[in-house]
CSV table of C-alpha atoms and ligand atoms in Angstrom, one decimal:
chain,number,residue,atom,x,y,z
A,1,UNK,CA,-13.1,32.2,13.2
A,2,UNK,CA,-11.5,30.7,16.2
A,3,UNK,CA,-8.5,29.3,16.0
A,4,UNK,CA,-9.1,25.2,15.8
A,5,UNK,CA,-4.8,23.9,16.5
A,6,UNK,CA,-4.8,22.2,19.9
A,7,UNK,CA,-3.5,24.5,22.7
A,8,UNK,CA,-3.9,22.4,25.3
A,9,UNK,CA,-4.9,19.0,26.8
A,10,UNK,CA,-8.1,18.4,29.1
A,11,UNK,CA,-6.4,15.2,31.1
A,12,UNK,CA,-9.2,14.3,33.3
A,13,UNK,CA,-10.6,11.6,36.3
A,14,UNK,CA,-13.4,10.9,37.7
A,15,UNK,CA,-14.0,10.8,41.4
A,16,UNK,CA,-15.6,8.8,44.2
A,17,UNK,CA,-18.4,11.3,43.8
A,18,UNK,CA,-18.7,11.1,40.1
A,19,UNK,CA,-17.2,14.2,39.6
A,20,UNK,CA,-14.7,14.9,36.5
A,21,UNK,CA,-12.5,16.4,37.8
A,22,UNK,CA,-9.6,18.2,35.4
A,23,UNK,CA,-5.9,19.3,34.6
A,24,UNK,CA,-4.9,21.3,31.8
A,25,UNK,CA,-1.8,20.6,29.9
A,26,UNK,CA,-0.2,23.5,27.4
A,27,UNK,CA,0.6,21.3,24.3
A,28,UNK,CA,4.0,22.4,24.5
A,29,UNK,CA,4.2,20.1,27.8
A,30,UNK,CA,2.3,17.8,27.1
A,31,UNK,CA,4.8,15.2,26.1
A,32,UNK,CA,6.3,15.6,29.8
A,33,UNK,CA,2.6,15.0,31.1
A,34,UNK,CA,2.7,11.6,29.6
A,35,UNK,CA,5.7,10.3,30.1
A,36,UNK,CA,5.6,11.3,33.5
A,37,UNK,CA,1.8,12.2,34.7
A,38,UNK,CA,0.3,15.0,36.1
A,39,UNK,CA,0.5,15.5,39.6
A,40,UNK,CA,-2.8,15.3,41.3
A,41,UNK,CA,-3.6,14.6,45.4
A,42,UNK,CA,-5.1,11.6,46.1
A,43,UNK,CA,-7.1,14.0,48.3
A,44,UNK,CA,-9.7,14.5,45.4
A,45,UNK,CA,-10.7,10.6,46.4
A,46,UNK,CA,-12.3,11.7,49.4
A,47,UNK,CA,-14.2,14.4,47.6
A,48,UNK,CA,-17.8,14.9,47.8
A,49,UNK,CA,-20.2,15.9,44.9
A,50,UNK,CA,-20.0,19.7,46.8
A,51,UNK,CA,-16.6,19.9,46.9
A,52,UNK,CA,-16.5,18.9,50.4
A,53,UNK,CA,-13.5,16.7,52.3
A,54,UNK,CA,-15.1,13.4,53.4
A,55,UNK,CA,-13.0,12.3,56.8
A,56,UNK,CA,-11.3,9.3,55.2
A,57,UNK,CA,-7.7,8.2,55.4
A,58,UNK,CA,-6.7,8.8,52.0
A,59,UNK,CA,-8.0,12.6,52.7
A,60,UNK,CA,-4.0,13.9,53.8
A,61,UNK,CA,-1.9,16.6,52.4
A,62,UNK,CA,1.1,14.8,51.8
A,63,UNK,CA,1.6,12.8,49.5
A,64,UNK,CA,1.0,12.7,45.2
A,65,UNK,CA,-0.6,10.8,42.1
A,66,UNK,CA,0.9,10.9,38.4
A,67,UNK,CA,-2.2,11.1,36.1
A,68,UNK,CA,-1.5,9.7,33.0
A,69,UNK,CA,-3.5,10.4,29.6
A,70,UNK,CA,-4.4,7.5,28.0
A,71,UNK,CA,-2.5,8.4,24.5
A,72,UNK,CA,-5.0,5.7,22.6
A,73,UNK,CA,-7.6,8.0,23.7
A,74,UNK,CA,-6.7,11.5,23.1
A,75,UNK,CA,-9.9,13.4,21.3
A,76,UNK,CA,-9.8,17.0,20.2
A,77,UNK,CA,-12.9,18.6,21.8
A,78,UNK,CA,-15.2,19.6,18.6
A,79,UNK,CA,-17.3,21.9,21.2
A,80,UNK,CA,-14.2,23.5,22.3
A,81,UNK,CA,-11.7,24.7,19.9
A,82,UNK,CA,-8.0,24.5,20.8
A,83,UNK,CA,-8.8,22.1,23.9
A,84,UNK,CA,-8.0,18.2,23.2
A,85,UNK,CA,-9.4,15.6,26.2
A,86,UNK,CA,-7.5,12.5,27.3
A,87,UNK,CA,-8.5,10.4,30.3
A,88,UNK,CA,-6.0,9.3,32.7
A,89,UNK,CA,-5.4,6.4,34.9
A,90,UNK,CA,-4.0,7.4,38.3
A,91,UNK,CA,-0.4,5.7,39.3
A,92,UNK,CA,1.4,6.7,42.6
A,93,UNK,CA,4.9,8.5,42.1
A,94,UNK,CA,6.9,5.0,42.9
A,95,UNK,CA,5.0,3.6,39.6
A,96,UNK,CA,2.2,1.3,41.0
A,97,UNK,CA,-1.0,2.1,40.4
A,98,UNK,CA,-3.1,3.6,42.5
A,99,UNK,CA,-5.8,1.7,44.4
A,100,UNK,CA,-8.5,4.6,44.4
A,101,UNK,CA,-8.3,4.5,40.7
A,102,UNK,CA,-11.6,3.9,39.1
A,103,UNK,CA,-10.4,3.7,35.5
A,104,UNK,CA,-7.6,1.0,36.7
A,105,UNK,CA,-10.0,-0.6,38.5
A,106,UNK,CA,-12.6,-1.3,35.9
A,107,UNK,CA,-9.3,-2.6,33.7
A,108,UNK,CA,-8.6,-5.1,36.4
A,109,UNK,CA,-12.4,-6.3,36.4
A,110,UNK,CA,-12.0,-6.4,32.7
A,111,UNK,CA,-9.1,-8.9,32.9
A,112,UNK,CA,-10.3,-11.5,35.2
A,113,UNK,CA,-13.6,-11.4,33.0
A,114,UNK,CA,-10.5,-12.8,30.2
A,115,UNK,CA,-9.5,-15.0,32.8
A,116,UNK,CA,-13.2,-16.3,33.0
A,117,UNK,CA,-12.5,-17.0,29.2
A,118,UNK,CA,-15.1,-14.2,28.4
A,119,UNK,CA,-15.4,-10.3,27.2
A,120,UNK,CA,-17.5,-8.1,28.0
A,121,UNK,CA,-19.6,-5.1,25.7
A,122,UNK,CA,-20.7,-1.8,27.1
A,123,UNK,CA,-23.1,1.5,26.9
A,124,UNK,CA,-24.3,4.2,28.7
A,125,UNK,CA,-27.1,6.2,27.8
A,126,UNK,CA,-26.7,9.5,28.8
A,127,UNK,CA,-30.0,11.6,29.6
A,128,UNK,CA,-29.7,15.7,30.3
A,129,UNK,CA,-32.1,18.9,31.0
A,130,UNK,CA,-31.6,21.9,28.7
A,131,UNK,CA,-31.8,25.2,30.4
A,132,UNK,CA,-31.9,28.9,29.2
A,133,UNK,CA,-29.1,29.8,31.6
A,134,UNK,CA,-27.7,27.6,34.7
A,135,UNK,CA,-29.0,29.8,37.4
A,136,UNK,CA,-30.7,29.2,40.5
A,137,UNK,CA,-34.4,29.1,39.1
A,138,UNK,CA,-33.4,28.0,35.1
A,139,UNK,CA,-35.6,28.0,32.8
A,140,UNK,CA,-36.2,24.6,30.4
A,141,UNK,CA,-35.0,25.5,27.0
A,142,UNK,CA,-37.0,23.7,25.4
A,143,UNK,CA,-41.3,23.7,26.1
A,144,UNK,CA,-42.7,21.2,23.3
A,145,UNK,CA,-44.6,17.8,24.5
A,146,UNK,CA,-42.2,14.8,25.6
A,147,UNK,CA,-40.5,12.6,22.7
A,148,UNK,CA,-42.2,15.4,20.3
A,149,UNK,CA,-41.2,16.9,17.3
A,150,UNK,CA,-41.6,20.1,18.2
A,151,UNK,CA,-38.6,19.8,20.9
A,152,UNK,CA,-36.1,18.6,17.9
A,153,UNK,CA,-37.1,21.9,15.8
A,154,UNK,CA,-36.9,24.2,19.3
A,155,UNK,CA,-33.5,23.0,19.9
A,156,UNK,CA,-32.6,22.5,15.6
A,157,UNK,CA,-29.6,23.9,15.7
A,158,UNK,CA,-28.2,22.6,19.1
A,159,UNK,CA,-29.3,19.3,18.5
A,160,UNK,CA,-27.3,19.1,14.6
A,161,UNK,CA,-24.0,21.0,16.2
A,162,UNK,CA,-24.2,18.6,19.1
A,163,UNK,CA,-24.6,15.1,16.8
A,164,UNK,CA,-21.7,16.6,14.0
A,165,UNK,CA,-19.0,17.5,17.4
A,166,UNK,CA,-19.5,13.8,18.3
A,167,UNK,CA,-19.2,12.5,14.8
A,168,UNK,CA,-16.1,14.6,14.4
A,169,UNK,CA,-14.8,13.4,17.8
A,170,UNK,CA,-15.6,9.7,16.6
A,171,UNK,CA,-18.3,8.9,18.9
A,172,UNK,CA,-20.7,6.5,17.2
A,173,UNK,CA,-24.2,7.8,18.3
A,174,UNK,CA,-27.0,5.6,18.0
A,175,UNK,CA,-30.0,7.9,18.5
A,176,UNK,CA,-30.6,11.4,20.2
A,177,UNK,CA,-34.4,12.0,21.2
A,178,UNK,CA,-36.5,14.2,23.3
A,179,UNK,CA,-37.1,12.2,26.5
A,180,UNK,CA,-39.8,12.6,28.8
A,181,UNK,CA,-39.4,15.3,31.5
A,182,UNK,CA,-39.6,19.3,29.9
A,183,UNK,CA,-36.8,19.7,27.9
A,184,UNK,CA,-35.1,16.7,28.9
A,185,UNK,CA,-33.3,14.7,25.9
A,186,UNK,CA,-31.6,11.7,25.3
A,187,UNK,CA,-28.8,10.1,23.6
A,188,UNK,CA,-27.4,6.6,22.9
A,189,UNK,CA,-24.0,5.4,21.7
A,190,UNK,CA,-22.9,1.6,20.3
A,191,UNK,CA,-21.0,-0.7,22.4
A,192,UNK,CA,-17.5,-1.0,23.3
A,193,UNK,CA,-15.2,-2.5,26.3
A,194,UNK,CA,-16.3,-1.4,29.3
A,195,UNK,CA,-13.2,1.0,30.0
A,196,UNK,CA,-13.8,2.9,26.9
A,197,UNK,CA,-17.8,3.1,27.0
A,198,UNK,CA,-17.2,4.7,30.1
A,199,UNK,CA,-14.5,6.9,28.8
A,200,UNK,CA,-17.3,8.0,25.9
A,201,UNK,CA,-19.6,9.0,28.8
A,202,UNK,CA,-17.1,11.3,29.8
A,203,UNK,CA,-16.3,12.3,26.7
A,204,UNK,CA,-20.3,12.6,25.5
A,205,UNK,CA,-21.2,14.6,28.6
A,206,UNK,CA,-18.4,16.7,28.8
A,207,UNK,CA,-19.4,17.4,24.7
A,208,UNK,CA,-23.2,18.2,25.4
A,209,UNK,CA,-22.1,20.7,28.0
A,210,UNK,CA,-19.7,22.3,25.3
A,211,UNK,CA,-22.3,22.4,22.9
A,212,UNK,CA,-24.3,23.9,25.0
A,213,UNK,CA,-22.5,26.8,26.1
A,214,UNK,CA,-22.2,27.5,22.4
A,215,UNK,CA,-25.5,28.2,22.5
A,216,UNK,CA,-25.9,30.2,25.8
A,217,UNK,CA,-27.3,27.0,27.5
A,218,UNK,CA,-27.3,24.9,30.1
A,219,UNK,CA,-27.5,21.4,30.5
A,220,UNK,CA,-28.2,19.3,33.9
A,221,UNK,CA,-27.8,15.5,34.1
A,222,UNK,CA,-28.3,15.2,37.7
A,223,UNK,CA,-30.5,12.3,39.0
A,224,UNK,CA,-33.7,14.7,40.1
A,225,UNK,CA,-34.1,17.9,38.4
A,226,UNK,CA,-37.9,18.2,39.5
A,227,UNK,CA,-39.9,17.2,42.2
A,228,UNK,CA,-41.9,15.4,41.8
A,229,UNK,CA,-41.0,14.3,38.3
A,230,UNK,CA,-38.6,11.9,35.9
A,231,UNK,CA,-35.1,12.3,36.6
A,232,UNK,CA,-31.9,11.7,34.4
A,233,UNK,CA,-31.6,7.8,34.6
A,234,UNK,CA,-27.6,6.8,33.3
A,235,UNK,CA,-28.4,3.3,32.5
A,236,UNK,CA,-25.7,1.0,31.1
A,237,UNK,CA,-25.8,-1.8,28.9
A,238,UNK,CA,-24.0,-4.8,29.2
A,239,UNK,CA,-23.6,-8.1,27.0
A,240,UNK,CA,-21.2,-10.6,27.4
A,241,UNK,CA,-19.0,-12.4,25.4
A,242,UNK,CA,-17.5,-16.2,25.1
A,243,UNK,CA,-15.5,-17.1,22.4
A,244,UNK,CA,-16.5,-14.2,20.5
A,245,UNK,CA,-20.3,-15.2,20.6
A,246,UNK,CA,-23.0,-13.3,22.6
A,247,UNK,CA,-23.8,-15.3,25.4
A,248,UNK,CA,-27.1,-13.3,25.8
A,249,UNK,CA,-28.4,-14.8,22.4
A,250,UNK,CA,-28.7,-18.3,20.8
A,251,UNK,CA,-29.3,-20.7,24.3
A,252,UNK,CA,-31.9,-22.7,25.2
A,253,UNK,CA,-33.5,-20.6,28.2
A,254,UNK,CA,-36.0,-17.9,28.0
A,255,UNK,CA,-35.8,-15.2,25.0
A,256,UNK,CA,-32.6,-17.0,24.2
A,257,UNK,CA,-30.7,-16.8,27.0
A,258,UNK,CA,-27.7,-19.2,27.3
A,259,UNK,CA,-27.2,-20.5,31.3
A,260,UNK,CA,-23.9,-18.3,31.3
A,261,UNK,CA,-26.2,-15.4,30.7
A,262,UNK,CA,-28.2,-16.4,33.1
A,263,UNK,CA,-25.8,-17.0,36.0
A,264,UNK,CA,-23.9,-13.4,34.8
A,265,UNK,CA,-27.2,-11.5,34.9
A,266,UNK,CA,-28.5,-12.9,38.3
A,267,UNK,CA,-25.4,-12.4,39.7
A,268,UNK,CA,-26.3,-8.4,39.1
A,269,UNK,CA,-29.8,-8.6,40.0
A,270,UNK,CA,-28.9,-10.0,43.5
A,271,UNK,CA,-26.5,-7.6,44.5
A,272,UNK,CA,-28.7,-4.7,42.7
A,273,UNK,CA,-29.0,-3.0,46.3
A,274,UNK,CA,-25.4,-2.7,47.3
A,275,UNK,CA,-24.4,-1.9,43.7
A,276,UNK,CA,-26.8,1.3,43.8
A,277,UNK,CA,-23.7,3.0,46.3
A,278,UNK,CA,-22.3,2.9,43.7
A,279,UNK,CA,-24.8,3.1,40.6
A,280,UNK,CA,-26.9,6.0,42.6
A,281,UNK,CA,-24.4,7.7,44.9
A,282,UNK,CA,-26.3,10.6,46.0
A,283,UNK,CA,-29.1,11.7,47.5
A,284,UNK,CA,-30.7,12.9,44.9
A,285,UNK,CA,-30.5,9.5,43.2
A,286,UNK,CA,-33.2,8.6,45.5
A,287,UNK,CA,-35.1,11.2,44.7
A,288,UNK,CA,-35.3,10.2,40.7
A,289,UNK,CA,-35.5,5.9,41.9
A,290,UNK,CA,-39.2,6.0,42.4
A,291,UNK,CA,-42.0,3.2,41.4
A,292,UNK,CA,-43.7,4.0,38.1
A,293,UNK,CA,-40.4,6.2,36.7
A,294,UNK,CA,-39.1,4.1,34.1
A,295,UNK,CA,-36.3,4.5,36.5
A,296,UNK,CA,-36.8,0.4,37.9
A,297,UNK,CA,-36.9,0.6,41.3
A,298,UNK,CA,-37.8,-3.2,41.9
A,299,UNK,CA,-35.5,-5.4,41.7
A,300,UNK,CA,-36.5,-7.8,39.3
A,301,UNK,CA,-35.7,-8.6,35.1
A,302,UNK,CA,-38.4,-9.2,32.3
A,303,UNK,CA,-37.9,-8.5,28.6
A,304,UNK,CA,-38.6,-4.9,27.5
A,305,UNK,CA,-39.6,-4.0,31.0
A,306,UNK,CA,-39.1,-0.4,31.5
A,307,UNK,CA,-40.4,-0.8,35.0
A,308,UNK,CA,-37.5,-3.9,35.6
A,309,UNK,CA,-34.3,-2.6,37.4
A,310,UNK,CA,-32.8,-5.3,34.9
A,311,UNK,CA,-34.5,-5.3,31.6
A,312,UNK,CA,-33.6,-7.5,28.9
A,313,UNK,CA,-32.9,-6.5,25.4
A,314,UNK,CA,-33.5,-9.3,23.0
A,315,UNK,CA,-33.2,-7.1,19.7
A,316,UNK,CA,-35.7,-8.1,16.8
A,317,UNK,CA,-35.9,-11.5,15.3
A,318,UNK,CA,-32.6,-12.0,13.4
A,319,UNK,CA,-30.5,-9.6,15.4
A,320,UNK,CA,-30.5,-11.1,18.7
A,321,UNK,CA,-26.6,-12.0,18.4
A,322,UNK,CA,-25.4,-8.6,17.5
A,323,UNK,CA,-28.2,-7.0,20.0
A,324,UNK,CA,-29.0,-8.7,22.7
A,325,UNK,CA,-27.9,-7.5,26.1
A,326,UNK,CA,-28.8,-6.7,29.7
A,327,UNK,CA,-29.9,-2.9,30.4
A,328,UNK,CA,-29.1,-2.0,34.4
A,329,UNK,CA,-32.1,0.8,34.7
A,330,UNK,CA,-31.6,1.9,38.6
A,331,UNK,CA,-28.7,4.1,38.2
A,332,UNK,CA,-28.0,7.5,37.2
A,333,UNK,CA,-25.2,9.8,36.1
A,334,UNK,CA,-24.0,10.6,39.6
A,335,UNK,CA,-22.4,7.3,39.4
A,336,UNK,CA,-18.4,7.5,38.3
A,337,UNK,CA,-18.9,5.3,35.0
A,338,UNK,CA,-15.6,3.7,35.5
A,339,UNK,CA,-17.0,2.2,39.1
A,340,UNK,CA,-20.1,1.5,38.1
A,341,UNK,CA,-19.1,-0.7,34.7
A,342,UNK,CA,-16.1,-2.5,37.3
A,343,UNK,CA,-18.8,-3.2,39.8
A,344,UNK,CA,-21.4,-4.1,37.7
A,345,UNK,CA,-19.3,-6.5,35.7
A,346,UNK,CA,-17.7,-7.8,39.4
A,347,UNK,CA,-21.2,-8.7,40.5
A,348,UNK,CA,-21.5,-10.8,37.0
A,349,UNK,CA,-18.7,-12.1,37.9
A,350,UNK,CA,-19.4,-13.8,40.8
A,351,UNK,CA,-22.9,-14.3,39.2
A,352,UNK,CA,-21.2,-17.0,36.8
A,353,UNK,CA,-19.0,-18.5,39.8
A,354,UNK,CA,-22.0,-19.1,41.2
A,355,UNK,CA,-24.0,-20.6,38.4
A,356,UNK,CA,-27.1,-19.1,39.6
A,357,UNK,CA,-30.2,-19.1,37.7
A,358,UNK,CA,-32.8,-15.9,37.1
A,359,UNK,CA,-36.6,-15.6,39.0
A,360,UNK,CA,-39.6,-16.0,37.2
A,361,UNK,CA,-39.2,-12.6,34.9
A,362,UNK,CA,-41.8,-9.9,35.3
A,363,UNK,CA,-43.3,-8.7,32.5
A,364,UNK,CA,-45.6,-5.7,34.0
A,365,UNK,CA,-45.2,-2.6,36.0
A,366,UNK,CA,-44.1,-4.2,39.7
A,367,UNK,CA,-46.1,-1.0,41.4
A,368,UNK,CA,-48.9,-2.8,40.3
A,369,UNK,CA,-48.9,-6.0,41.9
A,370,UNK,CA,-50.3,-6.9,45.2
A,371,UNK,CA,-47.7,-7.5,47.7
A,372,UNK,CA,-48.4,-11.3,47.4
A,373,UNK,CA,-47.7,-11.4,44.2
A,374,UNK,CA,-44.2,-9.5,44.4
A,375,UNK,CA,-43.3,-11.9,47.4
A,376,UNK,CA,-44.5,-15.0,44.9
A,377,UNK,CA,-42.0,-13.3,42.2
A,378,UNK,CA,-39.1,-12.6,44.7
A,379,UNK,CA,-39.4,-9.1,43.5
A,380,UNK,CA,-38.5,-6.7,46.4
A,381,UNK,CA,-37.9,-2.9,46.2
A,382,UNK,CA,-34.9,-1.4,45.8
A,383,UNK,CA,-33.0,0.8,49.1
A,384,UNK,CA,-35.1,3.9,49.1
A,385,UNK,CA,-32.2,6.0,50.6
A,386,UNK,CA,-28.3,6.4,50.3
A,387,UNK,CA,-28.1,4.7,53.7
A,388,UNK,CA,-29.6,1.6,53.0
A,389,UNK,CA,-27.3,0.9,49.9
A,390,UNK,CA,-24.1,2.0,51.5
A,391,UNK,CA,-24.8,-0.7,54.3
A,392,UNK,CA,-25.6,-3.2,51.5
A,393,UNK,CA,-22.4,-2.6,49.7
A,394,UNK,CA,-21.0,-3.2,53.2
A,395,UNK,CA,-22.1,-6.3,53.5
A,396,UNK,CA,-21.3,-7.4,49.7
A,397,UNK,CA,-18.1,-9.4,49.4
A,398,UNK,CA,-18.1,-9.6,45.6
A,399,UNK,CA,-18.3,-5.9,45.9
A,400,UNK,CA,-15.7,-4.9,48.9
A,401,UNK,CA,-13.3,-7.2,47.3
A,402,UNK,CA,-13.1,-6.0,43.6
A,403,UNK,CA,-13.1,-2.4,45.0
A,404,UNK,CA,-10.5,-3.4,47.6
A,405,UNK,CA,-10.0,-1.9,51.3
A,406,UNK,CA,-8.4,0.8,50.9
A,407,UNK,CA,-11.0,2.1,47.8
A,408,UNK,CA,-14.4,0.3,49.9
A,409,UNK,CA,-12.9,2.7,53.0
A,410,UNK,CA,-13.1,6.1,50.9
A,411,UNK,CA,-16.5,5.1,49.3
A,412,UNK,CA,-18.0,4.8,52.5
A,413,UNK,CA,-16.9,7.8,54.0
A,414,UNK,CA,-17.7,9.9,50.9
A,415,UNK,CA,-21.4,8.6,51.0
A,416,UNK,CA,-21.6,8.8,54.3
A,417,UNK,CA,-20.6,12.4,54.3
A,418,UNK,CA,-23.2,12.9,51.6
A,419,UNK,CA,-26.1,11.3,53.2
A,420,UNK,CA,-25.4,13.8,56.2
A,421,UNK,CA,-24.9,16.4,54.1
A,422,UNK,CA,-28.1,16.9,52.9
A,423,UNK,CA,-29.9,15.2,56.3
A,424,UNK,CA,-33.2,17.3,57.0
A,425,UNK,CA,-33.1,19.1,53.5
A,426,UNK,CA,-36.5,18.8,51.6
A,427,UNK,CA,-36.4,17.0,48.0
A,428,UNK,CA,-36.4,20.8,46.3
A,429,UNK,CA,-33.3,21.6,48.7
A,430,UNK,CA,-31.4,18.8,47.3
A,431,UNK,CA,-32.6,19.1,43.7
A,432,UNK,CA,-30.7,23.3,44.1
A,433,UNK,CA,-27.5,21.8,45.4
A,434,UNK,CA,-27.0,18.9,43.1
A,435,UNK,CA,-28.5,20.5,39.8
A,436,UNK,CA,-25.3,22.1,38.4
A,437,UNK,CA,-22.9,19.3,39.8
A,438,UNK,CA,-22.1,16.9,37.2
B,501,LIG,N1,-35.6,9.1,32.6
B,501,LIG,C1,-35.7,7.7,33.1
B,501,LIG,C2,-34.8,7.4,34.2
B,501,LIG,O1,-34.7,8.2,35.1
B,501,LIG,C3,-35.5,6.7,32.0
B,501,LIG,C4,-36.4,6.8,30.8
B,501,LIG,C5,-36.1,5.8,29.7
B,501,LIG,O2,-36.4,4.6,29.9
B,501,LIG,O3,-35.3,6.1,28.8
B,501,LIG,O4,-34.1,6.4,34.3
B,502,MG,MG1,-34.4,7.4,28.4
């Protein structure tokens, strides 16, 4: 039996590219780590999803971060015995904190949403391929019909190791299913503030990987994993909060919604294009945001539209308080959870200063209608490439501001990089070199 006392601490980050990235920390100095961080370059900002070196400022030699593990947050790693996890904000050695710092940056979103008087609640639904082995041409582990049975009793015993190592590392799941794509599954967790739903991400992806080596496999939760086919969407969830009361329940517009709801969700749904830089940050994002996906490649909302790059989430009749909530659908786990729940909650932000009001809501497939009617709804499709949402998060204040020069400066580059990176590669050339990524 291996030997389960902690012998070291996971203290990990997530960069521009959505990469968790990781140092590990003996136990025995792990009280020095944090009181004092882990030195880290802020090099790793300018990182690309292949371990390339995006030519951005912040990419220089000199110079050193402290990470610091969050101590509230320290799990030991049910998958892996012996290794604990903590995630870490990023501080520079003089004691400020660092500007490229996703996690910090998603705490100062959260706190000028408390300014605004309001709180915010947050999920991500994490979707993943399961392979016999993580080579080059992997095979699914799993061959049963999608959402079938026969998937849950192919992959019994991963599935039950998989749900106990997130009970025991206090992750409240709400439902783990076989999704549609071969041997493709899914999992849900219950809401929290922002910062920690997307620590769990971390945390739950980092666990089903674990799991999975266990068990000689592989997982894959990259945006495309066939082409053509559904990808692994990484949608988040988002309600909001006034006064401890679900503004997304209980007002006098449609399904329920209060006008605060209103303005906070159309303040996402305009600026749906520039967040995908950072919601879908690769080019193989682009690959998976296709009409008729489930993946909502139109901008538009309606209520339990799956099709909807917003979809609204009213929760059955009696529930709506507790349940209801807005589900961004266009993005996928490529995205660094920390940016994505800042920017997302930014653009809501600046939704409500506005006091904007939602469309007409669309309550079928937006592939379907003629182009007159999409014009009549305002529904318009979402960038088809990296390019096109990297120029629109250019060109969104709401967005360059939150994130801040010196962080908007390092995005760019990094997508940038990426888009040229794979320039002239077919969809199956991108699908091999992001597969095994995140
Ligand atoms: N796999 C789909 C996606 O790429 C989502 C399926 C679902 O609605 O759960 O987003
Ligand atoms: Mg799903």
């Amino acid at each position: 039996m291996a030997d389960e006392r902690i012998a070291a601490v996971a203290v990990t980050f997530v960069d521009t590219a959505g990469i968790t990235r990781a140092k590990g920390v003996p136990l025995a100095a792990f009280e020095h780590a944090a009181a004092w961080g882990v030195g880290a370059t802020p090099v790793f900002d300018a990182f690309g999803a292949d371990d390339s070196i995006a030519a951005a400022p912040v990419a220089n030699p000199t110079g050193d971060l402290r990470l610091l593990p969050d101590l509230d947050r320290v799990v030991a790693l049910a998958a892996q015995p012996g290794w604990a996890w903590a995630p870490a904000d990023r501080w520079t050695q003089e004691g400020e904190p660092h500007p490229g710092c996703a996690r910090l940056l998603a705490a100062r979103i959260v706190d000028r949403l408390a300014e605004a008087g309001c709180t915010a609640r947050a999920a991500l639904e994490v979707e993943w391929v399961v392979y016999r082995d993580g080579g080059k041409d992997p095979v699914p582990a799993a061959t049963g019909p999608a959402y079938g049975m026969t998937r849950l009793v192919e992959l019994s015993d991963y599935g039950v190791d998989l749900l106990r190592a997130l009970e025991a590392e206090g992750v409240a799941v709400r439902q783990f299913h076989p999704e549609y794509t071969p041997s493709q599954f899914e999992l849900s967790v219950a809401p929290e503030s922002p910062v920690a739903a997307a620590d769990t991400a971390v945390l739950v992806r980092t666990t089903i990987r674990g799991v999975a080596a266990r068990h000689g496999l592989a997982v894959s939760f990259a945006p495309a994993v066939t082409d053509p086919g559904v990808g692994n969407g990484g949608h988040l969830h988002l309600s909001l909060l006034r006064d401890g009361r679900n503004v997304f329940a209980g007002g006098d517009g449609r399904f329920g919604l209060t006008t605060e709801a209103e303005a906070f969700a159309a303040g996402i749904l305009r600026r749906l294009p520039a967040l995908l830089a950072v919601g879908a940050p690769s080019v193989a994002s682009y690959l998976r945001l296709l009409p008729s996906r489930w993946a909502g490649a139109f901008a538009c909302w309606g209520r339990e539209n799956r099709e909807a790059a917003l979809r609204l989430v009213t929760g059955s009749h009696g529930e709506e308080a507790s349940a209801a909530n807005v589900e961004v659908k266009c993005i996928d786990q490529a995205a660094n959870p920390y940016l994505l729940v800042g920017a997302v909650l930014a653009a809501g932000l600046a939704g409500l200063a506005e006091g904007g009001s939602l469309p007409e809501p669309v309550h079928a497939d937006p592939a379907g209608l003629s182009d007159d009617e999409r014009a009549r709804l305002g529904v318009r499709r979402l960038p088809t490439d990296l390019a096109a949402a990297v120029a629109a998060f250019e060109a969104e204040p709401a967005l360059t501001e939150a994130f801040g020069p010196g962080l908007t400066e390092t995005l760019l580059a990094v997508r940038r990089a990426e888009a040229d990176a794979h320039g002239g590669r077919t969809a199956a050339e991108i699908i091999a070199a992001t597969r095994w990524r995140w």
